[in-house]
Amino acid sequence: MARIRYAARTEAEIAAARTASTELPDIWSTGVVAVWETDPVAVAAVLPPPLEPTARPLVRVTVSTVALPGYPLGAGSFAVAAAHRGTEGWYPLVMPMTHERALTGGREVFGEPKKLGEVTVERDGPAVRAALARHGIAFVEIRGAVGDPLPLPEPAQKTDFYFKFLPAVDGSGVDGSGFDLGPVLVHCTRTERIRRLERVTGEVVLRESRYDPVADLPVRSLVEITLGEKTTDQKGRVAERVSPRDLLPYLHQRYDDPQQVLDGPPEGSV
């Protein structure tokens, strides 16, 4: 009888899968990164407690392609600067990915706000264009000309903040919180190594999209645009459990259809 592929895996198969996932080689991506100062009121408005704004109201967009063997991947992130109890980092609002495989682990394990989308990095001589698009709208586009090489920075550690949660099945959840399990704030720490870095002179264009309303965080002062090749590793940890009442008003950030989540906590919730 042929093996039933939905049947339980053996302990040996599970152990082999875990070993394979920890023995991946360095994966290098080619990407454009743009950083700008935006409206500090807008940054503060999108940060769920206990995240707080940093001294500078920065936005960072990363648009990358990864040449995985037989599985080319586009990966993007639109994030704002944030801090949590003395740790500064970035809070991504949306992370478009071109394949479902890239979504699953990040969303289910770390709580990353990943969604299927289109990610483009194109270079023709000195001209470079990078874009993030969903639902037919290129809501972020970076255009420019590649200039001089920049000094390669030392390996650096960076932190991203994510909220991991499960909306309640019945809309009420545990103790009327709106969640089946209490939400947690995750610190994801990445060690980044860069082997090529070039300056880009250009512009960032933000387009209106009701699905990805990043136009609410306009470019007030462009800090830098770069094109580079980098590799990263990452580790996550639960930093703390967060108040369901504080997080619930921000759940719409994760979904395209606002009917998928409640507008606010049920009456009498805490």
PDB file of C-alpha atoms in Angstrom:
ATOM      1  CA  MET A   1       0.000   0.000   0.000  1.00  0.00           C
ATOM      2  CA  ALA A   2       1.319   3.432  -0.892  1.00  0.00           C
ATOM      3  CA  ARG A   3       2.212   5.668   2.010  1.00  0.00           C
ATOM      4  CA  ILE A   4      -0.550   7.980   3.250  1.00  0.00           C
ATOM      5  CA  ARG A   5       1.147  11.359   2.995  1.00  0.00           C
ATOM      6  CA  TYR A   6      -1.157  13.087   5.473  1.00  0.00           C
ATOM      7  CA  ALA A   7      -0.435  10.389   8.058  1.00  0.00           C
ATOM      8  CA  ALA A   8       1.730  11.045  11.132  1.00  0.00           C
ATOM      9  CA  ARG A   9       5.464  11.367  10.632  1.00  0.00           C
ATOM     10  CA  THR A  10       7.839   9.147  12.548  1.00  0.00           C
ATOM     11  CA  GLU A  11      10.103  10.544  15.265  1.00  0.00           C
ATOM     12  CA  ALA A  12      13.085   9.990  12.956  1.00  0.00           C
ATOM     13  CA  GLU A  13      11.459  12.018  10.165  1.00  0.00           C
ATOM     14  CA  ILE A  14      10.642  14.871  12.542  1.00  0.00           C
ATOM     15  CA  ALA A  15      14.210  14.892  13.870  1.00  0.00           C
ATOM     16  CA  ALA A  16      15.624  14.887  10.334  1.00  0.00           C
ATOM     17  CA  ALA A  17      13.434  17.849   9.335  1.00  0.00           C
ATOM     18  CA  ARG A  18      14.572  19.817  12.389  1.00  0.00           C
ATOM     19  CA  THR A  19      18.222  19.068  11.645  1.00  0.00           C
ATOM     20  CA  ALA A  20      17.852  20.151   8.020  1.00  0.00           C
ATOM     21  CA  SER A  21      16.292  23.458   9.067  1.00  0.00           C
ATOM     22  CA  THR A  22      19.281  24.295  11.288  1.00  0.00           C
ATOM     23  CA  GLU A  23      21.921  23.460   8.671  1.00  0.00           C
ATOM     24  CA  LEU A  24      21.005  25.941   5.945  1.00  0.00           C
ATOM     25  CA  PRO A  25      23.935  27.626   4.162  1.00  0.00           C
ATOM     26  CA  ASP A  26      24.310  31.401   4.080  1.00  0.00           C
ATOM     27  CA  ILE A  27      21.586  32.831   1.849  1.00  0.00           C
ATOM     28  CA  TRP A  28      22.519  36.138   0.192  1.00  0.00           C
ATOM     29  CA  SER A  29      19.921  38.608  -0.994  1.00  0.00           C
ATOM     30  CA  THR A  30      20.184  41.602  -3.307  1.00  0.00           C
ATOM     31  CA  GLY A  31      18.107  44.518  -2.193  1.00  0.00           C
ATOM     32  CA  VAL A  32      17.333  48.198  -2.027  1.00  0.00           C
ATOM     33  CA  VAL A  33      16.900  49.872   1.363  1.00  0.00           C
ATOM     34  CA  ALA A  34      15.388  53.336   1.788  1.00  0.00           C
ATOM     35  CA  VAL A  35      15.231  55.238   5.076  1.00  0.00           C
ATOM     36  CA  TRP A  36      13.419  58.519   5.669  1.00  0.00           C
ATOM     37  CA  GLU A  37      12.050  60.761   8.371  1.00  0.00           C
ATOM     38  CA  THR A  38       8.274  60.994   8.483  1.00  0.00           C
ATOM     39  CA  ASP A  39       5.526  62.561  10.594  1.00  0.00           C
ATOM     40  CA  PRO A  40       6.208  61.721  14.281  1.00  0.00           C
ATOM     41  CA  VAL A  41       2.477  61.799  15.031  1.00  0.00           C
ATOM     42  CA  ALA A  42       1.881  59.122  12.379  1.00  0.00           C
ATOM     43  CA  VAL A  43       4.626  56.874  13.773  1.00  0.00           C
ATOM     44  CA  ALA A  44       3.234  57.137  17.296  1.00  0.00           C
ATOM     45  CA  ALA A  45      -0.263  56.356  16.007  1.00  0.00           C
ATOM     46  CA  VAL A  46       0.684  53.008  14.430  1.00  0.00           C
ATOM     47  CA  LEU A  47       2.625  51.592  17.403  1.00  0.00           C
ATOM     48  CA  PRO A  48       0.635  49.236  19.637  1.00  0.00           C
ATOM     49  CA  PRO A  49       1.522  49.392  23.349  1.00  0.00           C
ATOM     50  CA  PRO A  50       3.982  48.660  24.863  1.00  0.00           C
ATOM     51  CA  LEU A  51       6.000  49.849  21.820  1.00  0.00           C
ATOM     52  CA  GLU A  52       7.010  53.511  21.880  1.00  0.00           C
ATOM     53  CA  PRO A  53       8.447  55.956  19.325  1.00  0.00           C
ATOM     54  CA  THR A  54      12.175  56.595  19.175  1.00  0.00           C
ATOM     55  CA  ALA A  55      13.864  60.003  19.093  1.00  0.00           C
ATOM     56  CA  ARG A  56      13.701  60.104  15.271  1.00  0.00           C
ATOM     57  CA  PRO A  57      10.466  59.239  13.405  1.00  0.00           C
ATOM     58  CA  LEU A  58      12.088  56.937  10.851  1.00  0.00           C
ATOM     59  CA  VAL A  59      10.660  54.613   8.224  1.00  0.00           C
ATOM     60  CA  ARG A  60      12.732  51.849   6.634  1.00  0.00           C
ATOM     61  CA  VAL A  61      11.708  50.000   3.489  1.00  0.00           C
ATOM     62  CA  THR A  62      13.583  46.908   2.331  1.00  0.00           C
ATOM     63  CA  VAL A  63      12.961  45.386  -1.106  1.00  0.00           C
ATOM     64  CA  SER A  64      15.005  42.246  -1.785  1.00  0.00           C
ATOM     65  CA  THR A  65      15.306  39.271  -4.100  1.00  0.00           C
ATOM     66  CA  VAL A  66      16.810  35.984  -2.962  1.00  0.00           C
ATOM     67  CA  ALA A  67      18.212  33.529  -5.513  1.00  0.00           C
ATOM     68  CA  LEU A  68      17.181  30.332  -3.749  1.00  0.00           C
ATOM     69  CA  PRO A  69      18.008  27.271  -5.895  1.00  0.00           C
ATOM     70  CA  GLY A  70      14.922  26.513  -7.944  1.00  0.00           C
ATOM     71  CA  TYR A  71      12.909  28.836  -5.741  1.00  0.00           C
ATOM     72  CA  PRO A  72      13.612  32.538  -6.376  1.00  0.00           C
ATOM     73  CA  LEU A  73      12.019  34.681  -3.704  1.00  0.00           C
ATOM     74  CA  GLY A  74      11.011  38.320  -3.387  1.00  0.00           C
ATOM     75  CA  ALA A  75      10.848  39.692   0.146  1.00  0.00           C
ATOM     76  CA  GLY A  76       9.897  43.156   1.390  1.00  0.00           C
ATOM     77  CA  SER A  77       9.326  45.079   4.595  1.00  0.00           C
ATOM     78  CA  PHE A  78       7.840  48.469   5.472  1.00  0.00           C
ATOM     79  CA  ALA A  79       8.752  49.287   9.075  1.00  0.00           C
ATOM     80  CA  VAL A  80       8.812  52.204  11.498  1.00  0.00           C
ATOM     81  CA  ALA A  81      11.387  52.854  14.213  1.00  0.00           C
ATOM     82  CA  ALA A  82      10.226  51.717  17.659  1.00  0.00           C
ATOM     83  CA  ALA A  83      11.512  51.010  21.137  1.00  0.00           C
ATOM     84  CA  HIS A  84      10.593  48.555  23.878  1.00  0.00           C
ATOM     85  CA  ARG A  85      11.966  48.872  27.396  1.00  0.00           C
ATOM     86  CA  GLY A  86      15.333  50.249  26.325  1.00  0.00           C
ATOM     87  CA  THR A  87      15.695  48.177  23.143  1.00  0.00           C
ATOM     88  CA  GLU A  88      15.438  50.087  19.867  1.00  0.00           C
ATOM     89  CA  GLY A  89      14.437  48.396  16.651  1.00  0.00           C
ATOM     90  CA  TRP A  90      11.806  48.302  13.912  1.00  0.00           C
ATOM     91  CA  TYR A  91       8.112  47.501  13.857  1.00  0.00           C
ATOM     92  CA  PRO A  92       7.067  46.213  10.404  1.00  0.00           C
ATOM     93  CA  LEU A  93       3.575  47.147   9.276  1.00  0.00           C
ATOM     94  CA  VAL A  94       3.573  44.909   6.202  1.00  0.00           C
ATOM     95  CA  MET A  95       6.022  42.347   4.804  1.00  0.00           C
ATOM     96  CA  PRO A  96       5.104  41.302   1.233  1.00  0.00           C
ATOM     97  CA  MET A  97       6.463  37.925   0.095  1.00  0.00           C
ATOM     98  CA  THR A  98       6.174  36.332  -3.321  1.00  0.00           C
ATOM     99  CA  HIS A  99       5.682  32.734  -2.147  1.00  0.00           C
ATOM    100  CA  GLU A 100       3.574  31.068   0.519  1.00  0.00           C
ATOM    101  CA  ARG A 101       6.564  29.109   1.810  1.00  0.00           C
ATOM    102  CA  ALA A 102       8.130  32.366   2.986  1.00  0.00           C
ATOM    103  CA  LEU A 103       4.927  33.334   4.822  1.00  0.00           C
ATOM    104  CA  THR A 104       4.239  30.296   6.943  1.00  0.00           C
ATOM    105  CA  GLY A 105       7.132  30.121   9.377  1.00  0.00           C
ATOM    106  CA  GLY A 106       7.369  33.855   9.857  1.00  0.00           C
ATOM    107  CA  ARG A 107       3.665  34.349  10.552  1.00  0.00           C
ATOM    108  CA  GLU A 108       2.998  31.246  12.640  1.00  0.00           C
ATOM    109  CA  VAL A 109       6.262  31.103  14.605  1.00  0.00           C
ATOM    110  CA  PHE A 110       7.296  34.748  14.990  1.00  0.00           C
ATOM    111  CA  GLY A 111       4.054  36.627  14.314  1.00  0.00           C
ATOM    112  CA  GLU A 112       5.479  38.532  11.337  1.00  0.00           C
ATOM    113  CA  PRO A 113       2.901  40.544   9.333  1.00  0.00           C
ATOM    114  CA  LYS A 114       3.676  38.764   6.075  1.00  0.00           C
ATOM    115  CA  LYS A 115       1.296  38.810   3.108  1.00  0.00           C
ATOM    116  CA  LEU A 116       1.492  37.530  -0.450  1.00  0.00           C
ATOM    117  CA  GLY A 117       2.541  40.280  -2.835  1.00  0.00           C
ATOM    118  CA  GLU A 118       4.783  41.325  -5.689  1.00  0.00           C
ATOM    119  CA  VAL A 119       8.386  42.298  -4.967  1.00  0.00           C
ATOM    120  CA  THR A 120      10.554  43.772  -7.718  1.00  0.00           C
ATOM    121  CA  VAL A 121      14.229  44.726  -7.879  1.00  0.00           C
ATOM    122  CA  GLU A 122      15.442  45.740 -11.365  1.00  0.00           C
ATOM    123  CA  ARG A 123      18.755  47.187 -12.478  1.00  0.00           C
ATOM    124  CA  ASP A 124      19.709  48.427 -15.937  1.00  0.00           C
ATOM    125  CA  GLY A 125      23.198  49.908 -15.864  1.00  0.00           C
ATOM    126  CA  PRO A 126      23.147  52.603 -13.182  1.00  0.00           C
ATOM    127  CA  ALA A 127      19.339  52.785 -13.136  1.00  0.00           C
ATOM    128  CA  VAL A 128      17.618  50.835 -10.373  1.00  0.00           C
ATOM    129  CA  ARG A 129      13.953  50.355  -9.512  1.00  0.00           C
ATOM    130  CA  ALA A 130      12.472  48.526  -6.552  1.00  0.00           C
ATOM    131  CA  ALA A 131       8.790  48.149  -5.704  1.00  0.00           C
ATOM    132  CA  LEU A 132       6.335  46.488  -3.336  1.00  0.00           C
ATOM    133  CA  ALA A 133       2.889  45.787  -4.780  1.00  0.00           C
ATOM    134  CA  ARG A 134      -0.341  44.104  -3.736  1.00  0.00           C
ATOM    135  CA  HIS A 135      -3.782  44.016  -5.345  1.00  0.00           C
ATOM    136  CA  GLY A 136      -2.312  45.618  -8.474  1.00  0.00           C
ATOM    137  CA  ILE A 137      -1.025  48.684  -6.605  1.00  0.00           C
ATOM    138  CA  ALA A 138       2.696  49.427  -6.295  1.00  0.00           C
ATOM    139  CA  PHE A 139       2.246  51.112  -2.930  1.00  0.00           C
ATOM    140  CA  VAL A 140       6.009  51.693  -2.559  1.00  0.00           C
ATOM    141  CA  GLU A 141       8.366  52.438  -5.437  1.00  0.00           C
ATOM    142  CA  ILE A 142      12.037  53.404  -5.155  1.00  0.00           C
ATOM    143  CA  ARG A 143      13.748  54.837  -8.243  1.00  0.00           C
ATOM    144  CA  GLY A 144      17.271  56.088  -8.683  1.00  0.00           C
ATOM    145  CA  ALA A 145      20.793  55.816 -10.032  1.00  0.00           C
ATOM    146  CA  VAL A 146      23.499  53.679  -8.459  1.00  0.00           C
ATOM    147  CA  GLY A 147      26.575  55.669  -7.502  1.00  0.00           C
ATOM    148  CA  ASP A 148      29.823  55.037  -5.672  1.00  0.00           C
ATOM    149  CA  PRO A 149      30.522  51.977  -3.514  1.00  0.00           C
ATOM    150  CA  LEU A 150      30.189  52.567   0.218  1.00  0.00           C
ATOM    151  CA  PRO A 151      32.463  51.195   2.959  1.00  0.00           C
ATOM    152  CA  LEU A 152      31.269  47.818   4.165  1.00  0.00           C
ATOM    153  CA  PRO A 153      29.939  47.981   7.732  1.00  0.00           C
ATOM    154  CA  GLU A 154      30.903  45.456  10.378  1.00  0.00           C
ATOM    155  CA  PRO A 155      28.361  42.704  11.098  1.00  0.00           C
ATOM    156  CA  ALA A 156      25.554  44.280  13.089  1.00  0.00           C
ATOM    157  CA  GLN A 157      22.660  43.085  15.207  1.00  0.00           C
ATOM    158  CA  LYS A 158      19.182  44.457  14.533  1.00  0.00           C
ATOM    159  CA  THR A 159      15.866  43.885  16.288  1.00  0.00           C
ATOM    160  CA  ASP A 160      12.368  43.663  14.838  1.00  0.00           C
ATOM    161  CA  PHE A 161       9.227  43.677  16.984  1.00  0.00           C
ATOM    162  CA  TYR A 162       6.225  41.460  16.211  1.00  0.00           C
ATOM    163  CA  PHE A 163       2.942  40.629  17.920  1.00  0.00           C
ATOM    164  CA  LYS A 164       1.921  36.979  17.892  1.00  0.00           C
ATOM    165  CA  PHE A 165      -1.749  36.221  18.564  1.00  0.00           C
ATOM    166  CA  LEU A 166      -4.819  34.133  17.715  1.00  0.00           C
ATOM    167  CA  PRO A 167      -8.132  35.999  17.262  1.00  0.00           C
ATOM    168  CA  ALA A 168     -10.963  34.328  19.124  1.00  0.00           C
ATOM    169  CA  VAL A 169     -13.012  31.693  17.319  1.00  0.00           C
ATOM    170  CA  ASP A 170     -16.284  32.981  18.784  1.00  0.00           C
ATOM    171  CA  GLY A 171     -15.330  36.675  18.754  1.00  0.00           C
ATOM    172  CA  SER A 172     -15.162  36.771  22.535  1.00  0.00           C
ATOM    173  CA  GLY A 173     -12.310  34.477  23.505  1.00  0.00           C
ATOM    174  CA  VAL A 174     -10.740  33.871  26.879  1.00  0.00           C
ATOM    175  CA  ASP A 175     -12.328  36.154  29.496  1.00  0.00           C
ATOM    176  CA  GLY A 176     -13.884  38.254  26.731  1.00  0.00           C
ATOM    177  CA  SER A 177     -10.437  39.370  25.550  1.00  0.00           C
ATOM    178  CA  GLY A 178     -11.050  38.837  21.810  1.00  0.00           C
ATOM    179  CA  PHE A 179      -8.241  36.247  21.695  1.00  0.00           C
ATOM    180  CA  ASP A 180      -8.114  32.484  22.163  1.00  0.00           C
ATOM    181  CA  LEU A 181      -4.635  32.821  23.652  1.00  0.00           C
ATOM    182  CA  GLY A 182      -3.062  35.875  25.231  1.00  0.00           C
ATOM    183  CA  PRO A 183      -0.989  37.882  22.689  1.00  0.00           C
ATOM    184  CA  VAL A 184       2.767  38.179  23.112  1.00  0.00           C
ATOM    185  CA  LEU A 185       5.391  40.670  21.953  1.00  0.00           C
ATOM    186  CA  VAL A 186       8.268  38.987  20.120  1.00  0.00           C
ATOM    187  CA  HIS A 187      11.805  40.325  19.788  1.00  0.00           C
ATOM    188  CA  CYS A 188      13.392  38.958  16.613  1.00  0.00           C
ATOM    189  CA  THR A 189      17.148  39.570  16.606  1.00  0.00           C
ATOM    190  CA  ARG A 190      19.060  39.388  13.331  1.00  0.00           C
ATOM    191  CA  THR A 191      22.802  39.417  12.737  1.00  0.00           C
ATOM    192  CA  GLU A 192      23.360  41.093   9.385  1.00  0.00           C
ATOM    193  CA  ARG A 193      26.482  40.754   7.219  1.00  0.00           C
ATOM    194  CA  ILE A 194      26.960  42.865   4.090  1.00  0.00           C
ATOM    195  CA  ARG A 195      29.380  42.018   1.250  1.00  0.00           C
ATOM    196  CA  ARG A 196      28.465  44.784  -1.222  1.00  0.00           C
ATOM    197  CA  LEU A 197      26.977  48.223  -0.685  1.00  0.00           C
ATOM    198  CA  GLU A 198      26.401  51.109  -3.101  1.00  0.00           C
ATOM    199  CA  ARG A 199      24.863  54.526  -2.722  1.00  0.00           C
ATOM    200  CA  VAL A 200      21.683  55.288  -4.673  1.00  0.00           C
ATOM    201  CA  THR A 201      20.567  58.793  -5.582  1.00  0.00           C
ATOM    202  CA  GLY A 202      16.849  58.807  -6.155  1.00  0.00           C
ATOM    203  CA  GLU A 203      13.364  59.088  -4.699  1.00  0.00           C
ATOM    204  CA  VAL A 204      10.685  57.149  -2.855  1.00  0.00           C
ATOM    205  CA  VAL A 205       7.121  57.195  -4.183  1.00  0.00           C
ATOM    206  CA  LEU A 206       4.229  56.155  -1.933  1.00  0.00           C
ATOM    207  CA  ARG A 207       0.898  55.401  -3.586  1.00  0.00           C
ATOM    208  CA  GLU A 208      -2.536  55.304  -2.031  1.00  0.00           C
ATOM    209  CA  SER A 209      -3.868  51.830  -1.221  1.00  0.00           C
ATOM    210  CA  ARG A 210      -6.682  50.963   1.139  1.00  0.00           C
ATOM    211  CA  TYR A 211      -5.028  47.573   1.664  1.00  0.00           C
ATOM    212  CA  ASP A 212      -1.571  48.950   2.485  1.00  0.00           C
ATOM    213  CA  PRO A 213      -2.045  52.586   3.578  1.00  0.00           C
ATOM    214  CA  VAL A 214       1.654  53.429   3.875  1.00  0.00           C
ATOM    215  CA  ALA A 215       0.991  56.818   2.248  1.00  0.00           C
ATOM    216  CA  ASP A 216       0.032  57.950   5.770  1.00  0.00           C
ATOM    217  CA  LEU A 217       3.780  57.909   6.589  1.00  0.00           C
ATOM    218  CA  PRO A 218       5.089  60.419   3.997  1.00  0.00           C
ATOM    219  CA  VAL A 219       8.688  61.158   3.082  1.00  0.00           C
ATOM    220  CA  ARG A 220       9.511  64.332   4.980  1.00  0.00           C
ATOM    221  CA  SER A 221      13.301  64.037   4.719  1.00  0.00           C
ATOM    222  CA  LEU A 222      15.111  61.282   2.814  1.00  0.00           C
ATOM    223  CA  VAL A 223      18.002  59.880   4.873  1.00  0.00           C
ATOM    224  CA  GLU A 224      19.506  57.361   2.442  1.00  0.00           C
ATOM    225  CA  ILE A 225      18.917  54.831  -0.313  1.00  0.00           C
ATOM    226  CA  THR A 226      21.360  51.960  -0.782  1.00  0.00           C
ATOM    227  CA  LEU A 227      21.719  48.869  -2.952  1.00  0.00           C
ATOM    228  CA  GLY A 228      23.533  45.910  -1.466  1.00  0.00           C
ATOM    229  CA  GLU A 229      24.019  42.214  -0.913  1.00  0.00           C
ATOM    230  CA  LYS A 230      23.556  40.820   2.574  1.00  0.00           C
ATOM    231  CA  THR A 231      22.891  37.685   4.572  1.00  0.00           C
ATOM    232  CA  THR A 232      21.229  37.388   7.962  1.00  0.00           C
ATOM    233  CA  ASP A 233      20.404  34.860  10.630  1.00  0.00           C
ATOM    234  CA  GLN A 234      17.634  35.326  13.151  1.00  0.00           C
ATOM    235  CA  LYS A 235      16.515  34.269  16.606  1.00  0.00           C
ATOM    236  CA  GLY A 236      13.231  35.095  18.282  1.00  0.00           C
ATOM    237  CA  ARG A 237      12.088  35.249  21.890  1.00  0.00           C
ATOM    238  CA  VAL A 238       8.909  36.209  23.681  1.00  0.00           C
ATOM    239  CA  ALA A 239       9.703  39.496  25.425  1.00  0.00           C
ATOM    240  CA  GLU A 240       6.440  39.808  27.355  1.00  0.00           C
ATOM    241  CA  ARG A 241       2.730  39.110  27.321  1.00  0.00           C
ATOM    242  CA  VAL A 242       0.721  42.130  26.257  1.00  0.00           C
ATOM    243  CA  SER A 243      -2.689  43.480  27.151  1.00  0.00           C
ATOM    244  CA  PRO A 244      -5.389  42.106  24.822  1.00  0.00           C
ATOM    245  CA  ARG A 245      -7.362  45.313  25.291  1.00  0.00           C
ATOM    246  CA  ASP A 246      -4.372  47.409  24.173  1.00  0.00           C
ATOM    247  CA  LEU A 247      -3.620  45.265  21.114  1.00  0.00           C
ATOM    248  CA  LEU A 248      -7.129  44.602  19.803  1.00  0.00           C
ATOM    249  CA  PRO A 249      -7.622  48.071  18.205  1.00  0.00           C
ATOM    250  CA  TYR A 250      -4.515  47.447  16.042  1.00  0.00           C
ATOM    251  CA  LEU A 251      -5.436  44.000  14.651  1.00  0.00           C
ATOM    252  CA  HIS A 252      -6.710  45.526  11.403  1.00  0.00           C
ATOM    253  CA  GLN A 253      -3.035  46.158  10.507  1.00  0.00           C
ATOM    254  CA  ARG A 254      -2.727  42.422   9.830  1.00  0.00           C
ATOM    255  CA  TYR A 255      -5.712  41.972   7.511  1.00  0.00           C
ATOM    256  CA  ASP A 256      -6.967  43.309   4.181  1.00  0.00           C
ATOM    257  CA  ASP A 257     -10.636  42.876   5.112  1.00  0.00           C
ATOM    258  CA  PRO A 258     -11.586  44.820   8.253  1.00  0.00           C
ATOM    259  CA  GLN A 259     -14.565  42.482   8.742  1.00  0.00           C
ATOM    260  CA  GLN A 260     -12.075  39.753   9.674  1.00  0.00           C
ATOM    261  CA  VAL A 261     -11.460  41.329  13.079  1.00  0.00           C
ATOM    262  CA  LEU A 262     -13.507  43.133  15.688  1.00  0.00           C
ATOM    263  CA  ASP A 263     -13.525  46.921  15.823  1.00  0.00           C
ATOM    264  CA  GLY A 264     -12.961  46.859  19.567  1.00  0.00           C
ATOM    265  CA  PRO A 265     -13.051  44.623  22.647  1.00  0.00           C
ATOM    266  CA  PRO A 266     -16.409  43.131  23.612  1.00  0.00           C
ATOM    267  CA  GLU A 267     -18.325  45.005  26.276  1.00  0.00           C
ATOM    268  CA  GLY A 268     -16.979  44.263  29.738  1.00  0.00           C
ATOM    269  CA  SER A 269     -13.593  42.931  28.521  1.00  0.00           C
ATOM    270  CA  VAL A 270     -10.396  43.824  30.297  1.00  0.00           C
TER     271      VAL A 270
END
